[in-house]
Short mmCIF file of C-alpha atoms in Angstrom, two decimals:
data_model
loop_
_atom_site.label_atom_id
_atom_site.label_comp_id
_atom_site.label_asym_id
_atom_site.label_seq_id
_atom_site.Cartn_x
_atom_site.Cartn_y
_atom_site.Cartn_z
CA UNK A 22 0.00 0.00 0.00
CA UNK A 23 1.46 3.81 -0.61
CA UNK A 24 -0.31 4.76 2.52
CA UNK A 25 -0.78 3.14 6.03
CA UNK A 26 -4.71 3.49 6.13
CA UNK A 27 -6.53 2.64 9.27
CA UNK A 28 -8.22 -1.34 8.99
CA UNK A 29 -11.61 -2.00 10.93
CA UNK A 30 -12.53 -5.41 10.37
CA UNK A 31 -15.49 -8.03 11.59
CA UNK A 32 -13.84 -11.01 10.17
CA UNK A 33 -15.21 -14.45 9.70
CA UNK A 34 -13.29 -17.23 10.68
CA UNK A 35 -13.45 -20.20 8.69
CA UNK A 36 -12.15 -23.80 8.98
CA UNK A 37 -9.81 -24.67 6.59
CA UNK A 38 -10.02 -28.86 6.58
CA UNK A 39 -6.72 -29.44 5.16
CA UNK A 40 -4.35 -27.81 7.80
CA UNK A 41 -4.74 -31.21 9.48
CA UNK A 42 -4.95 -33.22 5.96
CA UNK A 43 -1.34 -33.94 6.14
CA UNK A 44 -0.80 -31.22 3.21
CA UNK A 45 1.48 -28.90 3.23
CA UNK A 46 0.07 -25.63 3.79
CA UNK A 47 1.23 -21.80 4.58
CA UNK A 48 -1.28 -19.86 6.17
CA UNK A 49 -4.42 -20.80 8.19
CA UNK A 50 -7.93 -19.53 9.95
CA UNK A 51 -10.35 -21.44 11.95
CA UNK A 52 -13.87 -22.00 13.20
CA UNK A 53 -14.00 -21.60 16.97
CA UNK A 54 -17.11 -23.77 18.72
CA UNK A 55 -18.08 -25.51 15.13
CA UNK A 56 -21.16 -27.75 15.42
CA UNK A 57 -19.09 -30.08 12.94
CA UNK A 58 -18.68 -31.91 16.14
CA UNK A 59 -17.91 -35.14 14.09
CA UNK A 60 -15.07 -33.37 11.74
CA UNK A 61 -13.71 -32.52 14.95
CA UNK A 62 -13.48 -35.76 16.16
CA UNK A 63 -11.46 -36.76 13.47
CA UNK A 64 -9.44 -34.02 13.79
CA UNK A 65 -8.39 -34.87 17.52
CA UNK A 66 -7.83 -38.33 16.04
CA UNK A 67 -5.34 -37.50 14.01
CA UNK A 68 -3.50 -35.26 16.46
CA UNK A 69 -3.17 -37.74 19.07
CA UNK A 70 -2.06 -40.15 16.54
CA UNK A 71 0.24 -37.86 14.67
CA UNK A 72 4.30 -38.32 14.48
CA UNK A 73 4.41 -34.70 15.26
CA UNK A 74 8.03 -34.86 15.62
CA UNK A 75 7.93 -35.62 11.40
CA UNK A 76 4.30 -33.80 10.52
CA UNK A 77 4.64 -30.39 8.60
CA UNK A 78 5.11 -27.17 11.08
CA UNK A 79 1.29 -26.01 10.42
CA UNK A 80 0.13 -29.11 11.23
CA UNK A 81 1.87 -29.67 14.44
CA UNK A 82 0.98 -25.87 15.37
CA UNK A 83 -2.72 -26.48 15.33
CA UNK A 84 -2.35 -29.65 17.49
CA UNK A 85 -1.14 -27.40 20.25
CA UNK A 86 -4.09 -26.64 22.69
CA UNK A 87 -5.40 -22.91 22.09
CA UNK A 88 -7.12 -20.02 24.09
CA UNK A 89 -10.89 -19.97 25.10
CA UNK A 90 -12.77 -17.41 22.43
CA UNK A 91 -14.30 -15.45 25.94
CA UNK A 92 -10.25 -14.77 26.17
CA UNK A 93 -9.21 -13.44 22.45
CA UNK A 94 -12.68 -12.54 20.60
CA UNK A 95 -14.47 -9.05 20.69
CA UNK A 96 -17.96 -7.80 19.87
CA UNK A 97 -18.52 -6.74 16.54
CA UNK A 98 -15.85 -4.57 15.36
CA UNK A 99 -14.45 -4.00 18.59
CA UNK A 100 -13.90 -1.29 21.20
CA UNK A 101 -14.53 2.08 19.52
CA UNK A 102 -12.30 3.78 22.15
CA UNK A 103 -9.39 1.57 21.24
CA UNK A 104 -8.47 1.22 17.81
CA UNK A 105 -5.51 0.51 16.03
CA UNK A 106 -3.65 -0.74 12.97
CA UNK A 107 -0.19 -2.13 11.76
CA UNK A 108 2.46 -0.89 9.63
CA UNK A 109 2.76 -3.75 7.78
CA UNK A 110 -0.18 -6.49 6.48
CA UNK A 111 2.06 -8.89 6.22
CA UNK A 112 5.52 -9.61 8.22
CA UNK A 113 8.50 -12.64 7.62
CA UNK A 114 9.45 -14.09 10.59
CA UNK A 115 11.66 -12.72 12.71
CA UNK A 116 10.65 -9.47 11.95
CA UNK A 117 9.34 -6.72 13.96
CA UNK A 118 5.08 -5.35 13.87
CA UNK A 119 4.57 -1.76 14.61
CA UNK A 120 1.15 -1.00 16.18
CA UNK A 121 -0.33 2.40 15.97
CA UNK A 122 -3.17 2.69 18.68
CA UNK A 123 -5.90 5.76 19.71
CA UNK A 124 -6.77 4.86 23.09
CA UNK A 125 -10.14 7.93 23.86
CA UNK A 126 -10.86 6.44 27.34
CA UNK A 127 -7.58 5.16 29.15
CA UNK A 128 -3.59 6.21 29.37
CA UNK A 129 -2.94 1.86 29.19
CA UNK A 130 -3.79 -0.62 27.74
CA UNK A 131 -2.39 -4.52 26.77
CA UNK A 132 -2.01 -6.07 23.58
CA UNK A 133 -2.28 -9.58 23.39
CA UNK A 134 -0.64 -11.67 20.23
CA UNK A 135 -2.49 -14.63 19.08
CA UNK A 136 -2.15 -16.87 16.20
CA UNK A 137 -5.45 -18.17 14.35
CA UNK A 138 -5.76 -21.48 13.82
CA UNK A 139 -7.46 -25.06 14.91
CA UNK A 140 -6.18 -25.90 18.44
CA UNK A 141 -8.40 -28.16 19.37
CA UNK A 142 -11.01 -26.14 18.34
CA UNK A 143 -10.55 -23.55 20.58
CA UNK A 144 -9.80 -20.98 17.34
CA UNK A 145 -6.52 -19.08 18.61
CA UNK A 146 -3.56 -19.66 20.54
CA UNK A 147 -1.88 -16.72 22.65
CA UNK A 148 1.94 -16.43 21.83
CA UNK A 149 2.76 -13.18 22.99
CA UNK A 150 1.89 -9.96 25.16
CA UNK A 151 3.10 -6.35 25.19
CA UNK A 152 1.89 -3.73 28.07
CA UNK A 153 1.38 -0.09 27.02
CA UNK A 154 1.60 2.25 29.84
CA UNK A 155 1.72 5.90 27.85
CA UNK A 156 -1.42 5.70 25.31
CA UNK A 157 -3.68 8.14 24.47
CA UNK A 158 -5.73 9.93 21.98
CA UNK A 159 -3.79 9.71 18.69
CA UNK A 160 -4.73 13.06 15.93
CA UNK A 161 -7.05 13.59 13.24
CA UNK A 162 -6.30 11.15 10.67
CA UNK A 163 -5.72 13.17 6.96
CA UNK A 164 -8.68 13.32 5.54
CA UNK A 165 -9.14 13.46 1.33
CA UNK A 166 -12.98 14.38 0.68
CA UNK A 167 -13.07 13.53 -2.82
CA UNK A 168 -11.33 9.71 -2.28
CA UNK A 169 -12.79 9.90 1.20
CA UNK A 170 -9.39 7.98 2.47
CA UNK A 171 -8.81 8.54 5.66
CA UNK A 172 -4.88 8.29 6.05
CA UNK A 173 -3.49 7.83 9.93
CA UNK A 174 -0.05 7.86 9.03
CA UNK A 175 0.63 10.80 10.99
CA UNK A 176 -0.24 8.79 14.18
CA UNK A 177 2.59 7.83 16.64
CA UNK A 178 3.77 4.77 17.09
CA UNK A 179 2.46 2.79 19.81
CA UNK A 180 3.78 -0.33 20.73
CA UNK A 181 6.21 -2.75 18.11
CA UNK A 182 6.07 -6.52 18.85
CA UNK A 183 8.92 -8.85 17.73
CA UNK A 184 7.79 -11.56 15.75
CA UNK A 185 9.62 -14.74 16.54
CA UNK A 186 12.21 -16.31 13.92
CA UNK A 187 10.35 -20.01 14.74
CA UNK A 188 6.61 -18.51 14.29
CA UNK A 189 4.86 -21.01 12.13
CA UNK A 190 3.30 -18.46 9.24
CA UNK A 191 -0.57 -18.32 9.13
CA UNK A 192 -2.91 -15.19 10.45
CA UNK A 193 -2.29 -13.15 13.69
CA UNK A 194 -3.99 -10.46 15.24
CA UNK A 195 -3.18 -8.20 18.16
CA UNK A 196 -5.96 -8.30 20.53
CA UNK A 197 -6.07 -4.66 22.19
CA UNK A 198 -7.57 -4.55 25.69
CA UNK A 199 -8.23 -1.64 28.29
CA UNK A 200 -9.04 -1.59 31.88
CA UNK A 201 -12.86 -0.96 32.16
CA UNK A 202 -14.12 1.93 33.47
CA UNK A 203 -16.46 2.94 36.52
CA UNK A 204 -19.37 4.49 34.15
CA UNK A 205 -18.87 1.25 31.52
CA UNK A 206 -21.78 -0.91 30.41
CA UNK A 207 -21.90 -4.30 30.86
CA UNK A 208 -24.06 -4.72 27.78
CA UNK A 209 -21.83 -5.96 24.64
CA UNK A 210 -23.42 -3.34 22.10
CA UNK A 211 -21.94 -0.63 24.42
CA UNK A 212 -25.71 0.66 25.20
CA UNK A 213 -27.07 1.70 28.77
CA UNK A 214 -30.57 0.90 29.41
CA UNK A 215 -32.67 3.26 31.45
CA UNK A 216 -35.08 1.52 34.38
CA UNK A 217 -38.06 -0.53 33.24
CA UNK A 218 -41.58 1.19 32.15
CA UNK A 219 -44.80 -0.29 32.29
CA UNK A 220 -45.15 -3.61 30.15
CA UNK A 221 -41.29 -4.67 30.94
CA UNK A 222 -40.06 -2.28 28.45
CA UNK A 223 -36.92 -0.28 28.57
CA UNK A 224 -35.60 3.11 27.45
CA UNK A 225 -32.11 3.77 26.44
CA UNK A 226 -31.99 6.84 28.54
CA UNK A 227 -28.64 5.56 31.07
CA UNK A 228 -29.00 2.91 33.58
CA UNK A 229 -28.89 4.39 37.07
CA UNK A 230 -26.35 1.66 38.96
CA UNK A 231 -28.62 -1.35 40.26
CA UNK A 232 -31.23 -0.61 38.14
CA UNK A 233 -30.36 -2.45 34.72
CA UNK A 234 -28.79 -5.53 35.98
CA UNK A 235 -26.45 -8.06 34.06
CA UNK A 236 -28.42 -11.34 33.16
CA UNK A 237 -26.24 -14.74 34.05
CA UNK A 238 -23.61 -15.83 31.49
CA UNK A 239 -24.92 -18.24 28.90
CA UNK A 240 -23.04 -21.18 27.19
CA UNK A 241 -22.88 -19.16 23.92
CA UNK A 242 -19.44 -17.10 22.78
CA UNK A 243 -21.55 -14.04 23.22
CA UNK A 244 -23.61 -14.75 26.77
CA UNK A 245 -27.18 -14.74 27.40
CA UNK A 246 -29.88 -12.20 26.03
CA UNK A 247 -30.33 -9.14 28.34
CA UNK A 248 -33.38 -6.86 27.69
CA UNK A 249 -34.92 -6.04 24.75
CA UNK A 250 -32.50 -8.77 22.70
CA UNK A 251 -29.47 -7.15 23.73
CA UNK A 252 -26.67 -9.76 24.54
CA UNK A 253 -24.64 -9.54 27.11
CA UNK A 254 -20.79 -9.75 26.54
CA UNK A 255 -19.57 -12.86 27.77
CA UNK A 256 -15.81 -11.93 26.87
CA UNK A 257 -13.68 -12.20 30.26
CA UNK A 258 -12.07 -8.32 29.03
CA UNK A 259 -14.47 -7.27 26.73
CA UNK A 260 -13.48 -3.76 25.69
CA UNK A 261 -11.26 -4.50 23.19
CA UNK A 262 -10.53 -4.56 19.46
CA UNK A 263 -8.32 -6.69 17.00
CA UNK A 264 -5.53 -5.78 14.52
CA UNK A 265 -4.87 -8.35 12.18
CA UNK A 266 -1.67 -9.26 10.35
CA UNK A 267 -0.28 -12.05 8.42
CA UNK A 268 3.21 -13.91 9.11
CA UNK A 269 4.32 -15.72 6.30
CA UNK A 270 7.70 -17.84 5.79
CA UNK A 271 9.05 -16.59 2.47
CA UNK A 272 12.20 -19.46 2.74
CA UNK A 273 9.72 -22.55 2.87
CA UNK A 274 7.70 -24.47 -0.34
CA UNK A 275 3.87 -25.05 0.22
CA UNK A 276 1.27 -27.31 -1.52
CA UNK A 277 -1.10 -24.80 -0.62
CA UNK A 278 -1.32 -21.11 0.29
CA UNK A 279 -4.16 -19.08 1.70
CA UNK A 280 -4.59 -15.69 1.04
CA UNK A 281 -6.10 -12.95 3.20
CA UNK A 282 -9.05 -10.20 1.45
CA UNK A 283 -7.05 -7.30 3.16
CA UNK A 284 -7.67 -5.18 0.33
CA UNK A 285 -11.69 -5.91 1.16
CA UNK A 286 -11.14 -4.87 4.63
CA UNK A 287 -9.36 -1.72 3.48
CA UNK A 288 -12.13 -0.75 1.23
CA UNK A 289 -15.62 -1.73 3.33
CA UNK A 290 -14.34 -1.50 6.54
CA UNK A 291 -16.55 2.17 8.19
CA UNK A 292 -13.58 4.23 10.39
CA UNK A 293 -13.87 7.44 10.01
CA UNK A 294 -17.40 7.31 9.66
CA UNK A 295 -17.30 6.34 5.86
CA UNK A 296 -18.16 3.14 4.69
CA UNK A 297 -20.70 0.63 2.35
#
């Protein structure tokens, strides 16, 4: 890209069956809690009766066990006050991510590096974690009304990560997470409910504390339904956002390789208030 152009994504994660076919493959992306619960059986069959000491490195990566999704997924697009993007799509091994992060509602914040992928099912694996203790509000991003490309290249760096020379290639994304605040929702749309009016119904006027509360956890990624079909957020941190990057290994042959629509994201993704 000529620019470094700010990437908001909701991305889809799809199972791709052959990462445990015994191909050789260079990149991946995964289903977390599939109902393809027999595909996953045979899945765990052939990890547990894998040579993984002789099985190709992507194959031996997602036979690690992973992260729960409540850990590493976000709602929607993520945590409006906490946004960020890379310098780079795509990295080698061994070299080293720049992360450029507006942070509206908190001086920290943590960024958490996983790797997509099977693991057991789980979706993602955590590999890495950097702690950013002087964030804040980054400026304007450049602003071209007749492209309408918003350009954040003249945002300071935030935080680089070094990407290990032994990280098997495939899709990683920086999970950005802030502390929550006293005056934060618990609701995973970011909404505040008022108290209830006749008929059980409720207006989106702000919750006074005690009077809009939480419903219990459910089993699904996402929790159980609050009030007028609002879910809860289920995710253990949930104001947070991802940044998404590729690591590839540009010294090793692959049967297969999978490429990411970054371009797509670039073009329908809404920051900036501009969008499909």
């Amino acid at each position: 890209f000529g620019t470094v152009m700010m990437v908001k994504q909701t991305v889809t994660l799809v199972l791709v069956a052959v990462l445990l076919s015994g191909c050789s493959t260079d990149a991946s992306s995964a289903t977390p809690n599939s109902d393809a619960t027999a595909e996953q059986h045979a899945v765990d069959v052939i990890c547990s009766q894998l040579a993984l000491d002789t099985a190709p490195p992507i194959v031996r990566e997602n036979c690690l066990p992973g992260s729960d999704s409540r850990e590493w997924d976000v709602n929607g697009a993520g945590d409006h006050a906490l946004q960020g993007f890379s310098d780079d799509i795509s990295y080698p091994a061994g070299a080293e991510a720049q992360f450029y992060v507006t942070s509206t509602r908190s001086d920290r914040f943590r960024s958490d590096i996983y790797r997509l992928g099977y693991y057991d099912g789980a979706g993602a694996r955590k590999v890495g974690s950097v702690e950013v203790t002087d964030a804040g509000p980054q400026p304007d991003c450049l602003w071209d009304s007749v492209t309408l490309l918003y350009d954040c290249a003249n945002w300071r760096r935030s935080f680089s990560w070094r990407i290990p020379h032994d990280a098997v290639s495939g899709l990683y994304f920086a999970r950005l997470v802030r502390p929550s605040g006293d005056n934060e929702t618990w609701r995973g749309d970011g909404s505040s409910m008022g108290p209830v009016i006749g008929g059980g119904v409720f207006t989106k006027t702000g919750a006074v504390p005690g009077e809009d509360p939480a419903p219990e956890v459910g089993p699904h990624a996402y929790g159980a339904s609050g009030a007028s079909g609002v879910l809860r957020s289920a995710l253990l941190e949930p104001h947070a956002s991802h940044v998404w990057f590729v690591v590839r290994n540009d010294r090793r042959k692959a049967d297969l390789l999978f490429q990411t629509s970054d371009t797509t994201w670039q073009a329908y993704n809404r920051w900036g208030g501009v969008g499909p």
